[in-house]
Amino acid sequence: VITGAKCSNLLRLEPPPLNNSRYVVRVDRKFRISCICQQTSLNCLHLAWRNEFGRKIDGESSNSLFTVELREHDSMYKKLSLVFTQIAKRDTGIYKCVARNSRRISANWKVEIIVVDEIHWNENNDIVGGMFGESLTIDCGSTGNPQPETYITNHNGFPLNETLFVTAGSEVTVKRLTNEYQDVIIKCLSVQEFEKYDATVVEQHEIRLDVWSSPEFNKPFVERFIVLDYSAQICCNVTRSNPPARHFRYLKGSDELRNDTNHIILIDVLNQRSCLKILSPTEYDLGEYQCEVSNGKSKSQQTIAVKEATPPGEVHVSLQDVGMTYVLWKIEEGFGEQLPIRRYIIEYIKKSILEQDETLQYDMVLSGPQGPVGSPGVQSLPGIPGPLNYDYIHSVIIKIYEHRLSTRRSWYSRNRWSTWLFWKKGITGKRGPSGSCNHCPDARTAPGY
């Protein structure tokens, strides 16, 4: 029978034992020893693990101690692993891997397993963070019996950069956290010397740095335009936050707004966005709001000025050129627009269609030298059904009629056809004198909403 280290030509243990005979293991760890028979001969017909009392350990011994038989991947040698799911102090003792042929034991390897106490890290967390711009100190020390020695390295095992870190004993300090430190890994090493076992046990604890920052917005102050009496939303979008923003709330003055009959707060944590929906805005809803955002480490506020949208100014149109297949118009916007004009629509109506419908009503503001139709002294145009005294309409539309206006040419000195104008703005219309808004769109469907 070949025993101990002499059987290494036949048996191999993974991981290799200390001095070919001993393992020192931390309590409560998962631990595995694989016994590999390095021959395919009959000498390895059977493999078994036995405890110090000679009792065989098999796949059904217990939930915490059992064996698993497999083939080594490359060589296909027979391999029997002794598995401790959570090794305990009571598991300290002698264990033996035994190889048998059909008649007798051909080899065995005896090892001692020694279970030692756990160490306790002064810093238990794997991620340690601090606010941007502040200092941060990490304690890499640990306690145990015997007392461990402490070593500190970077993630590659090299000493820390002295320009970035200050090391004093078991502590490492960052004087001022910046984005440069985000996700930097520091390795804390605890080294224990067990002289009576002639063994050294090394423990490693990796700590990742996390630089916290306050929630940020594109701008600290923004303007939002709404249409009174039509549903509207005011939103705030977080562009950067670490950790991610999780709490949003809205304040108007000192009052916090909550979900009620006129307000709904929508929060999208995944996209770092929140909106306050006002179901039926009134003049009371105009003014400044505060969107307050918290990520659990810090808070930030964005000021939102909510204003009533006004219609754009008059748009001037002149005919530039006419060809067989095209008509070229020049459109000039007014100055000082509150919001950009998003769209113009040009519609063509044939003369035959216009003449067939004598009762055609026009929902537009018609501008001429005397001013818009409906204003004092301008109730209608010759030949056009009227009166046309509508409020502002919600789109910029140029309607071009394909019949010449010989009697009205003085109205449009440069145009060969009559031109009617009304406008489209990205959000709203304007209320008429009566307070009604027959032509205002639903703000939820307006472009750019």
Tab-separated table of C-alpha atoms in Angstrom:
chain	number	residue	atom	x	y	z
A	1	VAL	CA	0.000	0.000	0.000
A	2	ILE	CA	1.347	3.412	-1.001
A	3	THR	CA	0.653	6.125	1.569
A	4	GLY	CA	1.163	9.869	2.107
A	5	ALA	CA	3.341	11.853	-0.237
A	6	LYS	CA	4.766	8.655	-1.717
A	7	CYS	CA	1.448	7.974	-3.416
A	8	SER	CA	1.633	11.239	-5.366
A	9	ASN	CA	2.375	9.307	-8.545
A	10	LEU	CA	-0.982	7.592	-8.196
A	11	LEU	CA	-3.099	10.150	-6.259
A	12	ARG	CA	-3.201	13.930	-6.456
A	13	LEU	CA	-5.022	16.350	-4.148
A	14	GLU	CA	-6.438	19.686	-5.315
A	15	PRO	CA	-5.805	22.193	-3.837
A	16	PRO	CA	-2.428	20.865	-2.661
A	17	PRO	CA	-2.172	20.547	1.162
A	18	LEU	CA	0.404	22.392	3.279
A	19	ASN	CA	3.454	20.170	3.760
A	20	ASN	CA	1.479	17.481	1.898
A	21	SER	CA	-0.605	16.841	5.001
A	22	ARG	CA	-2.612	19.827	6.260
A	23	TYR	CA	-5.363	22.315	5.371
A	24	VAL	CA	-6.150	25.410	7.459
A	25	VAL	CA	-9.685	26.621	6.703
A	26	ARG	CA	-11.828	29.507	7.963
A	27	VAL	CA	-14.995	28.534	9.796
A	28	ASP	CA	-18.346	28.824	7.938
A	29	ARG	CA	-16.698	28.661	4.505
A	30	LYS	CA	-17.497	26.304	1.665
A	31	PHE	CA	-14.522	23.970	1.222
A	32	ARG	CA	-13.727	21.223	-1.263
A	33	ILE	CA	-10.831	18.749	-1.635
A	34	SER	CA	-10.576	16.737	-4.841
A	35	CYS	CA	-8.769	13.389	-4.836
A	36	ILE	CA	-7.666	12.457	-8.379
A	37	CYS	CA	-6.391	9.040	-9.409
A	38	GLN	CA	-3.721	9.652	-12.042
A	39	GLN	CA	-3.958	6.212	-13.628
A	40	THR	CA	-6.590	4.397	-15.619
A	41	SER	CA	-5.388	1.005	-14.378
A	42	LEU	CA	-7.206	-1.357	-12.055
A	43	ASN	CA	-5.430	0.284	-9.100
A	44	CYS	CA	-8.078	3.018	-9.213
A	45	LEU	CA	-11.086	0.809	-9.644
A	46	HIS	CA	-12.611	2.382	-6.497
A	47	LEU	CA	-12.032	5.746	-4.794
A	48	ALA	CA	-13.385	6.674	-1.353
A	49	TRP	CA	-13.076	9.336	1.346
A	50	ARG	CA	-13.069	8.190	4.985
A	51	ASN	CA	-13.013	10.085	8.285
A	52	GLU	CA	-10.621	9.461	11.164
A	53	PHE	CA	-12.864	6.658	12.424
A	54	GLY	CA	-12.667	4.822	9.108
A	55	ARG	CA	-16.273	5.629	8.217
A	56	LYS	CA	-16.895	6.069	4.504
A	57	ILE	CA	-18.242	9.427	3.359
A	58	ASP	CA	-20.530	9.178	0.339
A	59	GLY	CA	-22.987	11.307	-1.598
A	60	GLU	CA	-25.700	10.848	1.028
A	61	SER	CA	-23.701	11.239	4.251
A	62	SER	CA	-25.265	14.620	5.217
A	63	ASN	CA	-26.353	17.946	3.794
A	64	SER	CA	-23.172	19.636	5.031
A	65	LEU	CA	-20.606	16.897	4.187
A	66	PHE	CA	-20.704	14.583	1.162
A	67	THR	CA	-18.704	13.382	-1.834
A	68	VAL	CA	-19.119	13.938	-5.571
A	69	GLU	CA	-17.556	11.587	-8.146
A	70	LEU	CA	-16.662	12.995	-11.574
A	71	ARG	CA	-14.078	12.684	-14.329
A	72	GLU	CA	-11.290	15.232	-14.648
A	73	HIS	CA	-12.089	17.348	-17.683
A	74	ASP	CA	-8.879	17.040	-19.723
A	75	SER	CA	-7.408	13.714	-18.632
A	76	MET	CA	-10.657	11.895	-17.826
A	77	TYR	CA	-9.014	10.572	-14.647
A	78	LYS	CA	-11.394	9.499	-11.921
A	79	LYS	CA	-11.960	12.305	-9.371
A	80	LEU	CA	-13.747	12.156	-6.014
A	81	SER	CA	-14.384	15.471	-4.241
A	82	LEU	CA	-14.958	15.857	-0.508
A	83	VAL	CA	-17.383	18.782	-0.069
A	84	PHE	CA	-18.105	20.847	3.060
A	85	THR	CA	-21.001	23.215	2.341
A	86	GLN	CA	-20.303	25.292	5.495
A	87	ILE	CA	-17.352	23.933	7.391
A	88	ALA	CA	-17.604	24.055	11.193
A	89	LYS	CA	-15.215	23.648	14.111
A	90	ARG	CA	-16.512	20.098	14.627
A	91	ASP	CA	-15.204	19.194	11.159
A	92	THR	CA	-11.600	19.542	12.382
A	93	GLY	CA	-9.902	16.140	12.084
A	94	ILE	CA	-8.185	13.537	9.907
A	95	TYR	CA	-9.551	12.556	6.496
A	96	LYS	CA	-8.217	9.930	4.119
A	97	CYS	CA	-8.569	9.368	0.377
A	98	VAL	CA	-8.394	5.632	-0.394
A	99	ALA	CA	-7.816	3.984	-3.787
A	100	ARG	CA	-8.646	0.284	-4.240
A	101	ASN	CA	-8.307	-2.303	-6.923
A	102	SER	CA	-10.487	-5.388	-7.099
A	103	ARG	CA	-8.674	-7.064	-4.203
A	104	ARG	CA	-7.066	-4.544	-1.886
A	105	ILE	CA	-6.186	-0.922	-1.086
A	106	SER	CA	-3.624	0.260	-3.601
A	107	ALA	CA	-2.975	3.750	-2.156
A	108	ASN	CA	-4.247	6.233	0.438
A	109	TRP	CA	-3.502	9.851	1.354
A	110	LYS	CA	-4.162	11.118	4.849
A	111	VAL	CA	-4.662	14.854	5.513
A	112	GLU	CA	-5.549	16.958	8.536
A	113	ILE	CA	-8.197	19.677	8.286
A	114	ILE	CA	-7.903	22.460	10.864
A	115	VAL	CA	-10.823	24.907	11.156
A	116	VAL	CA	-9.854	28.332	12.559
A	117	ASP	CA	-11.940	31.311	13.645
A	118	GLU	CA	-13.122	33.961	11.226
A	119	ILE	CA	-11.552	37.410	11.176
A	120	HIS	CA	-13.691	40.553	11.431
A	121	TRP	CA	-13.096	43.448	9.051
A	122	ASN	CA	-13.354	46.952	10.471
A	123	GLU	CA	-15.115	47.939	7.223
A	124	ASN	CA	-17.658	45.291	6.255
A	125	ASN	CA	-19.103	46.985	3.179
A	126	ASP	CA	-17.895	46.119	-0.300
A	127	ILE	CA	-18.846	49.607	-1.573
A	128	VAL	CA	-17.851	52.731	0.348
A	129	GLY	CA	-18.975	56.163	-0.817
A	130	GLY	CA	-18.775	59.854	-0.074
A	131	MET	CA	-20.047	63.128	-1.505
A	132	PHE	CA	-18.230	64.755	-4.388
A	133	GLY	CA	-15.646	67.243	-3.078
A	134	GLU	CA	-15.507	65.782	0.431
A	135	SER	CA	-12.808	63.621	2.048
A	136	LEU	CA	-13.155	59.876	2.614
A	137	THR	CA	-11.276	57.497	4.947
A	138	ILE	CA	-11.416	53.708	4.677
A	139	ASP	CA	-10.281	51.409	7.496
A	140	CYS	CA	-8.731	48.261	6.023
A	141	GLY	CA	-7.914	46.776	9.426
A	142	SER	CA	-9.277	43.527	10.870
A	143	THR	CA	-9.326	41.646	14.177
A	144	GLY	CA	-8.719	37.973	14.876
A	145	ASN	CA	-6.706	35.474	16.901
A	146	PRO	CA	-3.815	35.763	16.317
A	147	GLN	CA	-4.011	39.472	15.423
A	148	PRO	CA	-3.651	39.871	11.630
A	149	GLU	CA	-1.268	42.198	9.841
A	150	THR	CA	-2.780	44.594	7.291
A	151	TYR	CA	-1.589	45.376	3.770
A	152	ILE	CA	-3.259	47.726	1.263
A	153	THR	CA	-2.902	47.527	-2.534
A	154	ASN	CA	-4.702	48.581	-5.710
A	155	HIS	CA	-6.795	46.136	-7.743
A	156	ASN	CA	-3.648	44.780	-9.435
A	157	GLY	CA	-1.870	44.091	-6.154
A	158	PHE	CA	0.527	47.067	-6.403
A	159	PRO	CA	0.963	49.824	-3.792
A	160	LEU	CA	-1.534	52.687	-3.965
A	161	ASN	CA	-0.702	55.849	-5.893
A	162	GLU	CA	0.626	58.298	-3.299
A	163	THR	CA	-0.710	61.301	-5.227
A	164	LEU	CA	-4.269	59.952	-4.966
A	165	PHE	CA	-4.229	58.255	-1.557
A	166	VAL	CA	-2.721	58.879	1.866
A	167	THR	CA	-2.009	55.682	3.822
A	168	ALA	CA	-1.513	55.652	7.595
A	169	GLY	CA	-1.384	52.245	9.268
A	170	SER	CA	-4.503	50.327	8.293
A	171	GLU	CA	-6.330	53.443	7.033
A	172	VAL	CA	-6.334	54.984	3.565
A	173	THR	CA	-7.658	58.511	2.952
A	174	VAL	CA	-8.828	60.437	-0.102
A	175	LYS	CA	-8.484	64.165	0.581
A	176	ARG	CA	-11.083	65.280	-1.971
A	177	LEU	CA	-13.370	62.975	-3.915
A	178	THR	CA	-13.673	63.635	-7.644
A	179	ASN	CA	-15.047	61.627	-10.546
A	180	GLU	CA	-11.544	60.191	-10.995
A	181	TYR	CA	-12.151	57.977	-7.949
A	182	GLN	CA	-15.441	56.522	-9.172
A	183	ASP	CA	-15.335	52.674	-9.154
A	184	VAL	CA	-11.669	52.577	-8.062
A	185	ILE	CA	-10.969	49.311	-6.198
A	186	ILE	CA	-8.839	49.085	-3.053
A	187	LYS	CA	-7.689	45.676	-1.785
A	188	CYS	CA	-7.389	45.160	1.958
A	189	LEU	CA	-5.213	42.139	2.876
A	190	SER	CA	-5.270	40.443	6.283
A	191	VAL	CA	-2.330	38.100	6.991
A	192	GLN	CA	-2.460	35.687	9.962
A	193	GLU	CA	0.477	33.530	11.086
A	194	PHE	CA	-0.485	30.226	12.786
A	195	GLU	CA	2.881	29.131	14.134
A	196	LYS	CA	1.662	25.905	15.754
A	197	TYR	CA	0.282	24.753	12.401
A	198	ASP	CA	3.209	26.213	10.447
A	199	ALA	CA	0.621	27.969	8.272
A	200	THR	CA	-0.119	31.470	6.974
A	201	VAL	CA	-3.702	32.403	6.111
A	202	VAL	CA	-4.350	35.419	3.881
A	203	GLU	CA	-7.782	37.048	3.553
A	204	GLN	CA	-8.666	39.660	0.941
A	205	HIS	CA	-11.419	42.269	1.029
A	206	GLU	CA	-12.078	44.371	-2.089
A	207	ILE	CA	-13.663	47.778	-1.548
A	208	ARG	CA	-15.030	49.805	-4.456
A	209	LEU	CA	-15.247	53.594	-4.144
A	210	ASP	CA	-18.506	55.343	-4.974
A	211	VAL	CA	-18.545	59.118	-5.509
A	212	TRP	CA	-21.982	60.495	-4.708
A	213	SER	CA	-23.289	63.591	-6.480
A	214	SER	CA	-26.400	65.718	-6.169
A	215	PRO	CA	-29.100	65.359	-8.841
A	216	GLU	CA	-28.361	67.652	-11.794
A	217	PHE	CA	-30.598	69.272	-14.439
A	218	ASN	CA	-29.861	70.833	-17.815
A	219	LYS	CA	-30.798	74.223	-16.351
A	220	PRO	CA	-31.667	75.304	-12.805
A	221	PHE	CA	-34.465	77.542	-14.159
A	222	VAL	CA	-36.829	76.782	-17.049
A	223	GLU	CA	-40.058	78.198	-18.478
A	224	ARG	CA	-43.103	76.156	-19.413
A	225	PHE	CA	-46.132	77.468	-21.320
A	226	ILE	CA	-49.631	76.123	-20.841
A	227	VAL	CA	-53.158	76.786	-22.110
A	228	LEU	CA	-55.711	77.609	-19.463
A	229	ASP	CA	-58.584	75.133	-19.142
A	230	TYR	CA	-56.647	72.491	-21.107
A	231	SER	CA	-54.705	69.643	-19.528
A	232	ALA	CA	-50.980	70.398	-19.255
A	233	GLN	CA	-47.815	68.827	-17.899
A	234	ILE	CA	-44.724	70.404	-16.386
A	235	CYS	CA	-41.770	68.041	-16.189
A	236	CYS	CA	-38.281	67.963	-14.734
A	237	ASN	CA	-35.591	65.664	-16.119
A	238	VAL	CA	-32.521	64.633	-14.125
A	239	THR	CA	-29.436	64.509	-16.355
A	240	ARG	CA	-27.025	63.060	-13.776
A	241	SER	CA	-27.279	61.677	-10.255
A	242	ASN	CA	-25.291	59.186	-8.172
A	243	PRO	CA	-26.967	57.251	-6.744
A	244	PRO	CA	-29.927	57.544	-9.139
A	245	ALA	CA	-32.730	59.871	-8.084
A	246	ARG	CA	-35.649	58.077	-6.464
A	247	HIS	CA	-37.830	60.733	-4.859
A	248	PHE	CA	-39.576	63.602	-6.674
A	249	ARG	CA	-41.935	66.202	-5.248
A	250	TYR	CA	-43.413	69.508	-6.429
A	251	LEU	CA	-43.904	72.671	-4.419
A	252	LYS	CA	-45.699	75.917	-5.240
A	253	GLY	CA	-44.532	78.449	-2.735
A	254	SER	CA	-44.377	76.580	0.576
A	255	ASP	CA	-47.180	74.157	-0.334
A	256	GLU	CA	-46.336	70.638	-1.464
A	257	LEU	CA	-48.549	69.389	-4.290
A	258	ARG	CA	-49.954	65.880	-4.065
A	259	ASN	CA	-52.252	63.723	-6.167
A	260	ASP	CA	-55.719	65.262	-5.985
A	261	THR	CA	-58.661	66.140	-8.225
A	262	ASN	CA	-56.574	68.596	-10.278
A	263	HIS	CA	-53.023	67.211	-9.976
A	264	ILE	CA	-51.371	63.910	-10.847
A	265	ILE	CA	-47.653	63.330	-10.163
A	266	LEU	CA	-46.011	60.916	-12.618
A	267	ILE	CA	-42.600	59.431	-11.705
A	268	ASP	CA	-40.337	57.443	-14.040
A	269	VAL	CA	-37.340	56.357	-11.937
A	270	LEU	CA	-35.838	54.285	-14.760
A	271	ASN	CA	-35.554	57.342	-17.038
A	272	GLN	CA	-34.895	59.767	-14.143
A	273	ARG	CA	-37.932	61.870	-15.011
A	274	SER	CA	-41.047	63.207	-13.332
A	275	CYS	CA	-44.050	65.253	-14.484
A	276	LEU	CA	-46.778	67.173	-12.717
A	277	LYS	CA	-50.014	66.896	-14.682
A	278	ILE	CA	-52.510	69.718	-14.180
A	279	LEU	CA	-55.902	68.501	-15.348
A	280	SER	CA	-57.686	71.853	-15.678
A	281	PRO	CA	-55.287	74.802	-15.324
A	282	THR	CA	-56.581	78.188	-14.198
A	283	GLU	CA	-54.829	81.494	-13.598
A	284	TYR	CA	-54.128	80.277	-10.058
A	285	ASP	CA	-51.880	77.563	-11.535
A	286	LEU	CA	-49.574	80.113	-13.171
A	287	GLY	CA	-46.375	81.071	-11.377
A	288	GLU	CA	-43.203	79.402	-10.119
A	289	TYR	CA	-42.930	75.763	-9.075
A	290	GLN	CA	-40.062	73.899	-7.419
A	291	CYS	CA	-39.267	70.356	-8.544
A	292	GLU	CA	-37.331	68.825	-5.634
A	293	VAL	CA	-35.344	65.664	-6.347
A	294	SER	CA	-33.545	63.413	-3.845
A	295	ASN	CA	-31.252	60.426	-4.386
A	296	GLY	CA	-31.038	59.489	-0.719
A	297	LYS	CA	-27.686	61.256	-0.310
A	298	SER	CA	-28.461	64.782	-1.486
A	299	LYS	CA	-31.278	66.990	-2.792
A	300	SER	CA	-31.545	69.451	-5.674
A	301	GLN	CA	-34.254	71.786	-6.935
A	302	GLN	CA	-35.240	73.045	-10.352
A	303	THR	CA	-37.388	76.182	-10.636
A	304	ILE	CA	-40.135	75.973	-13.261
A	305	ALA	CA	-41.904	79.189	-14.276
A	306	VAL	CA	-45.352	78.331	-15.645
A	307	LYS	CA	-46.796	80.970	-17.980
A	308	GLU	CA	-49.856	81.289	-20.172
A	309	ALA	CA	-48.976	80.814	-23.824
A	310	THR	CA	-49.730	83.670	-26.222
A	311	PRO	CA	-50.248	83.405	-30.000
A	312	PRO	CA	-47.491	84.389	-32.418
A	313	GLY	CA	-47.491	87.709	-34.207
A	314	GLU	CA	-48.771	88.341	-37.706
A	315	VAL	CA	-47.057	86.400	-40.467
A	316	HIS	CA	-46.454	88.296	-43.724
A	317	VAL	CA	-46.597	86.478	-47.053
A	318	SER	CA	-45.611	87.684	-50.492
A	319	LEU	CA	-45.604	85.968	-53.872
A	320	GLN	CA	-42.084	85.568	-55.285
A	321	ASP	CA	-42.498	83.556	-58.460
A	322	VAL	CA	-45.028	81.496	-60.435
A	323	GLY	CA	-44.221	78.752	-62.909
A	324	MET	CA	-46.090	76.066	-64.791
A	325	THR	CA	-45.673	73.593	-61.953
A	326	TYR	CA	-44.878	75.690	-58.920
A	327	VAL	CA	-45.709	78.769	-56.885
A	328	LEU	CA	-42.994	80.329	-54.699
A	329	TRP	CA	-44.052	82.237	-51.597
A	330	LYS	CA	-41.943	84.176	-49.107
A	331	ILE	CA	-43.011	83.906	-45.468
A	332	GLU	CA	-41.725	86.420	-42.927
A	333	GLU	CA	-42.215	85.922	-39.215
A	334	GLY	CA	-42.742	88.689	-36.743
A	335	PHE	CA	-40.101	89.643	-34.200
A	336	GLY	CA	-40.042	88.880	-30.478
A	337	GLU	CA	-41.923	85.584	-30.620
A	338	GLN	CA	-42.543	83.974	-27.247
A	339	LEU	CA	-42.208	80.491	-28.725
A	340	PRO	CA	-40.844	79.265	-32.045
A	341	ILE	CA	-43.378	78.673	-34.824
A	342	ARG	CA	-43.278	74.963	-35.567
A	343	ARG	CA	-45.241	74.565	-38.769
A	344	TYR	CA	-46.846	76.317	-41.734
A	345	ILE	CA	-49.603	74.746	-43.805
A	346	ILE	CA	-50.413	75.832	-47.360
A	347	GLU	CA	-53.772	74.730	-48.760
A	348	TYR	CA	-55.021	75.114	-52.345
A	349	ILE	CA	-58.745	75.374	-53.086
A	350	LYS	CA	-59.930	75.286	-56.693
A	351	LYS	CA	-62.036	78.130	-58.020
A	352	SER	CA	-64.796	75.717	-59.061
A	353	ILE	CA	-65.127	74.386	-55.516
A	354	LEU	CA	-65.169	77.875	-54.077
A	355	GLU	CA	-67.906	79.055	-56.456
A	356	GLN	CA	-70.090	76.007	-55.797
A	357	ASP	CA	-70.317	76.616	-52.064
A	358	GLU	CA	-71.725	80.095	-51.582
A	359	THR	CA	-72.343	79.406	-47.891
A	360	LEU	CA	-68.697	78.570	-47.184
A	361	GLN	CA	-67.675	79.781	-43.715
A	362	TYR	CA	-64.066	80.717	-42.992
A	363	ASP	CA	-62.557	79.909	-39.580
A	364	MET	CA	-59.621	82.265	-39.839
A	365	VAL	CA	-58.383	85.745	-39.201
A	366	LEU	CA	-58.409	87.665	-42.481
A	367	SER	CA	-55.909	90.530	-42.686
A	368	GLY	CA	-56.038	93.415	-45.146
A	369	PRO	CA	-55.015	97.053	-45.222
A	370	GLN	CA	-57.857	97.996	-42.865
A	371	GLY	CA	-56.966	95.283	-40.342
A	372	PRO	CA	-58.416	91.902	-39.448
A	373	VAL	CA	-62.002	91.123	-40.355
A	374	GLY	CA	-64.208	91.651	-37.335
A	375	SER	CA	-62.330	94.733	-36.196
A	376	PRO	CA	-64.096	98.125	-36.329
A	377	GLY	CA	-64.792	99.142	-39.920
A	378	VAL	CA	-63.849	95.779	-41.428
A	379	GLN	CA	-66.767	93.356	-41.192
A	380	SER	CA	-66.284	91.416	-44.423
A	381	LEU	CA	-64.687	91.410	-47.861
A	382	PRO	CA	-66.613	91.858	-51.094
A	383	GLY	CA	-67.785	88.553	-52.463
A	384	ILE	CA	-66.730	86.608	-49.361
A	385	PRO	CA	-69.393	85.239	-46.990
A	386	GLY	CA	-69.190	86.880	-43.588
A	387	PRO	CA	-69.064	88.290	-41.066
A	388	LEU	CA	-65.641	86.810	-40.161
A	389	ASN	CA	-65.094	87.835	-36.567
A	390	TYR	CA	-63.492	84.707	-35.129
A	391	ASP	CA	-60.851	84.693	-32.415
A	392	TYR	CA	-57.265	83.633	-33.056
A	393	ILE	CA	-57.072	80.245	-34.709
A	394	HIS	CA	-54.540	77.624	-33.644
A	395	SER	CA	-52.522	77.227	-36.832
A	396	VAL	CA	-50.579	79.196	-39.369
A	397	ILE	CA	-52.349	78.384	-42.623
A	398	ILE	CA	-51.965	80.122	-45.965
A	399	LYS	CA	-55.054	79.531	-48.109
A	400	ILE	CA	-54.507	80.308	-51.798
A	401	TYR	CA	-57.562	80.594	-54.052
A	402	GLU	CA	-57.099	79.948	-57.761
A	403	HIS	CA	-59.226	82.826	-59.043
A	404	ARG	CA	-58.020	86.306	-59.828
A	405	LEU	CA	-59.420	89.204	-57.860
A	406	SER	CA	-59.463	92.029	-60.396
A	407	THR	CA	-61.741	94.143	-58.193
A	408	ARG	CA	-59.662	93.383	-55.139
A	409	ARG	CA	-56.178	93.690	-56.584
A	410	SER	CA	-55.580	96.828	-54.550
A	411	TRP	CA	-55.849	94.684	-51.446
A	412	TYR	CA	-52.892	92.521	-52.495
A	413	SER	CA	-50.599	94.649	-54.623
A	414	ARG	CA	-48.006	91.927	-55.238
A	415	ASN	CA	-50.184	88.833	-55.153
A	416	ARG	CA	-51.916	87.357	-58.171
A	417	TRP	CA	-54.295	85.455	-55.918
A	418	SER	CA	-55.986	86.421	-52.697
A	419	THR	CA	-54.278	85.228	-49.548
A	420	TRP	CA	-55.831	84.452	-46.196
A	421	LEU	CA	-53.687	83.921	-43.148
A	422	PHE	CA	-54.002	82.264	-39.801
A	423	TRP	CA	-51.459	80.663	-37.592
A	424	LYS	CA	-50.222	77.550	-35.843
A	425	LYS	CA	-48.078	77.657	-32.759
A	426	GLY	CA	-46.536	74.714	-30.997
A	427	ILE	CA	-48.892	74.842	-28.039
A	428	THR	CA	-52.002	76.946	-27.900
A	429	GLY	CA	-54.491	79.500	-29.088
A	430	LYS	CA	-55.502	82.724	-27.462
A	431	ARG	CA	-58.688	83.311	-25.565
A	432	GLY	CA	-61.234	85.644	-27.125
A	433	PRO	CA	-62.873	88.624	-25.482
A	434	SER	CA	-65.650	86.441	-24.085
A	435	GLY	CA	-63.179	84.106	-22.367
A	436	SER	CA	-63.998	81.232	-24.716
A	437	CYS	CA	-61.529	79.536	-27.053
A	438	ASN	CA	-63.507	77.812	-29.801
A	439	HIS	CA	-60.426	76.995	-31.878
A	440	CYS	CA	-57.832	76.153	-29.205
A	441	PRO	CA	-56.409	72.630	-29.564
A	442	ASP	CA	-56.179	70.081	-26.800
A	443	ALA	CA	-52.751	70.836	-25.314
A	444	ARG	CA	-52.032	67.114	-25.033
A	445	THR	CA	-52.064	66.746	-28.827
A	446	ALA	CA	-50.170	69.947	-29.637
A	447	PRO	CA	-46.739	69.483	-31.270
A	448	GLY	CA	-43.844	69.998	-28.901
A	449	TYR	CA	-46.017	69.377	-25.839
